[in-house]
Amino acid sequence: MAAILEAKAVKFTYPDGTQALKGVTLDIPEGKKIAVLGSNGAGKSTLFLHFNGILRPQEGDIYFAGTKLSYNHNALKKLRQHVGIVFQDPDSMLFSASVLQEISFGPLNLGLDRGQVLSRVQKAMEATGITNLKDKPTHFLSYGQKKRVAIASVLAMEPEVIIFDEPTAYLDPKSIKEIIALLETINQQDKTIVLSTHDVDIAYSWADYTYVLAQGQVIGKGKPEEVFQNASLLETADLTRPWILDVYEGLKKKGWLPVTAPVPKNKAELLELIPCKSN
Amino acid sequence: MFTIDQYAYTNRLRVIHPGEKMAFALITLLIALIAPNLVIPAIIIFLMAGITIGVARIPVRFYLKLFLVPFSFLIAGIAMIALIITTQSLAVTKGITFLGWTIGVTPASIQLAGKIFCKSLGAVSCLYFLSLTTPMTEIISVLRKLHVPALLVDLISLNYRFIFVLLSTVDDIYTAQASRLGYVSLRTSYYSLGHLAVNLFIKTYKRSRELFVALTSRGYNEELKFLEVNYPFSWLFLFLAAGLDLALISLTIISWR
């Protein structure tokens, strides 16, 4: 699978001296669901800002679709058209008091005409389930609703890659479920999704591929089944093991599951593995 | 502030084209200002109050409370106009004379004060009609259609959005301080309030940086582009508003003669 986004030996230090990225090399395969894990301050958000051309690596390079990013006006415009970021705090994204105008901002910047913009806005609102909020001012919305508006505002630009910075933070369980389902739908439309999270259970069940960041470096990568069985890696990254794997290992140890049992990806698969009680 | 905004989005005249409401409010306001006597502004006050309460269905109590806001300023202001201090004790002056100085009122000064009082309240009633029936987002979109400079309109719309962000930030900080007894005494109140102001500044600055980053990532290029919504025209409202304004204008012309 070709990589749509790549970071090669990217180093970045903030003006206050914080070394956020210390030579990060990773690639985002096209059409996949990628989870980037790491504790607070691991460098996830900084990396994401590089993928959108907001920050420029002090050393190293960013590649989009195989081409090195050149940071001139047109290259940045193209990159931002193809790579969208949904930031963690929706309040920092929403600048307009009108939901409709907020969502139309991105597509209008792409230079589309009014009709196309309207149909994209409509589609994005349907996908995120906020059509009923169209005439509401953004300051009357709840946190979860604002989050959806923020997602819709990026969806309406129809990027190929969408980066979600902690999309499930501060949300209630029902909203988390809905957001994850939405991510699934977006991915099925051949879009690449990158998401950062602390929630190991979500990352484990959802992702196709995982990167683990710690202190500005990639310290682990691989399929979630591999990454989350590596106890020392999880320890270094301050992460815990998903409960599904805990239960799976426990059942194996107590003889309820054969040693050769396949590793379950989610709750349904785990329940499927557990044999019926035989008398 | 919040309540005005809420009514603007939920009142019964919300569906009327914002341009019609703006034109009606502003033309009526102009009539109130140029009217030569106090009768016309007085009619306007009742007219606008009637429409705002009766048609847009803004609760009377809230509307009256809102009127109390400019009332106190107005009373102080017109009292100064009505009162005259003079050394010449005119026959028409009613007042107290002390050491050759007379402080009092004349029929002319009372009339002038009354005129200013009615005109001010008339103008206020027009603005209240507009702000209680028309959401700010729609007023901004009309301004944009009228080709008001983009920079100004962008500033207005960002300001409007950020008033609410700022208020909720103030609210959060205040609650966090109060829950730790930050406002338990006068001394701590001053201390907490100072920190609130400083923090607010820092947070606002941080937020504006975040917003800039988020806008840039969506292709911001020194111009906030907006999708203009077409509102349906209401001929009935236009007809009634034009009729009322024409009647007021004819009244004004008649009273000029």
Short mmCIF file of N, CA and C in Angstrom, two decimals, chain B residues 1 10 13 15 22 45 69-70 118 144 150 163 180 182 186 192-193 204 241 247:
data_model
loop_
_atom_site.label_atom_id
_atom_site.label_comp_id
_atom_site.label_asym_id
_atom_site.label_seq_id
_atom_site.Cartn_x
_atom_site.Cartn_y
_atom_site.Cartn_z
N MET B 1 -27.77 40.26 27.72
CA MET B 1 -26.96 40.00 26.52
C MET B 1 -27.33 38.65 25.92
N THR B 10 -35.29 33.23 18.36
CA THR B 10 -36.50 32.44 18.56
C THR B 10 -37.78 33.23 18.39
N LEU B 13 -40.78 36.96 14.52
CA LEU B 13 -40.43 37.67 13.29
C LEU B 13 -39.10 37.20 12.71
N VAL B 15 -38.42 34.81 10.81
CA VAL B 15 -38.45 34.36 9.41
C VAL B 15 -38.47 35.51 8.41
N MET B 22 -34.17 45.50 9.02
CA MET B 22 -33.16 46.55 9.21
C MET B 22 -33.63 47.86 8.61
N ILE B 45 -42.37 55.13 19.75
CA ILE B 45 -42.10 54.27 20.91
C ILE B 45 -43.22 53.23 21.05
N VAL B 69 -32.68 50.14 31.15
CA VAL B 69 -31.23 50.32 31.03
C VAL B 69 -30.88 51.74 30.57
N PRO B 70 -31.43 52.23 29.44
CA PRO B 70 -31.07 53.59 29.03
C PRO B 70 -31.80 54.65 29.86
N CYS B 118 -38.10 61.89 24.41
CA CYS B 118 -38.91 61.07 23.50
C CYS B 118 -38.10 60.59 22.30
N ARG B 144 -22.82 42.66 4.67
CA ARG B 144 -21.92 42.19 3.62
C ARG B 144 -22.54 42.42 2.24
N ALA B 150 -15.05 44.62 3.77
CA ALA B 150 -14.93 43.25 4.28
C ALA B 150 -14.22 43.21 5.63
N ILE B 163 -17.35 37.23 21.76
CA ILE B 163 -18.01 37.69 22.98
C ILE B 163 -18.44 36.47 23.78
N ARG B 180 -13.13 27.63 45.14
CA ARG B 180 -12.04 27.55 46.10
C ARG B 180 -12.03 28.79 47.01
N GLY B 182 -12.48 31.92 46.36
CA GLY B 182 -11.76 33.07 45.85
C GLY B 182 -12.48 34.39 46.07
N LEU B 186 -13.70 40.74 50.65
CA LEU B 186 -13.40 41.80 49.71
C LEU B 186 -11.96 41.69 49.22
N SER B 192 -8.62 37.79 43.38
CA SER B 192 -9.10 36.83 42.38
C SER B 192 -9.45 37.54 41.09
N LEU B 193 -10.10 38.70 41.22
CA LEU B 193 -10.53 39.42 40.03
C LEU B 193 -9.33 39.83 39.18
N THR B 204 -7.21 34.37 26.05
CA THR B 204 -7.74 34.92 24.81
C THR B 204 -6.66 34.93 23.73
N ALA B 241 -44.67 47.76 6.71
CA ALA B 241 -43.60 48.61 7.22
C ALA B 241 -43.54 49.91 6.41
N ALA B 247 -46.68 56.93 6.67
CA ALA B 247 -47.59 57.68 7.53
C ALA B 247 -46.81 58.57 8.50
#
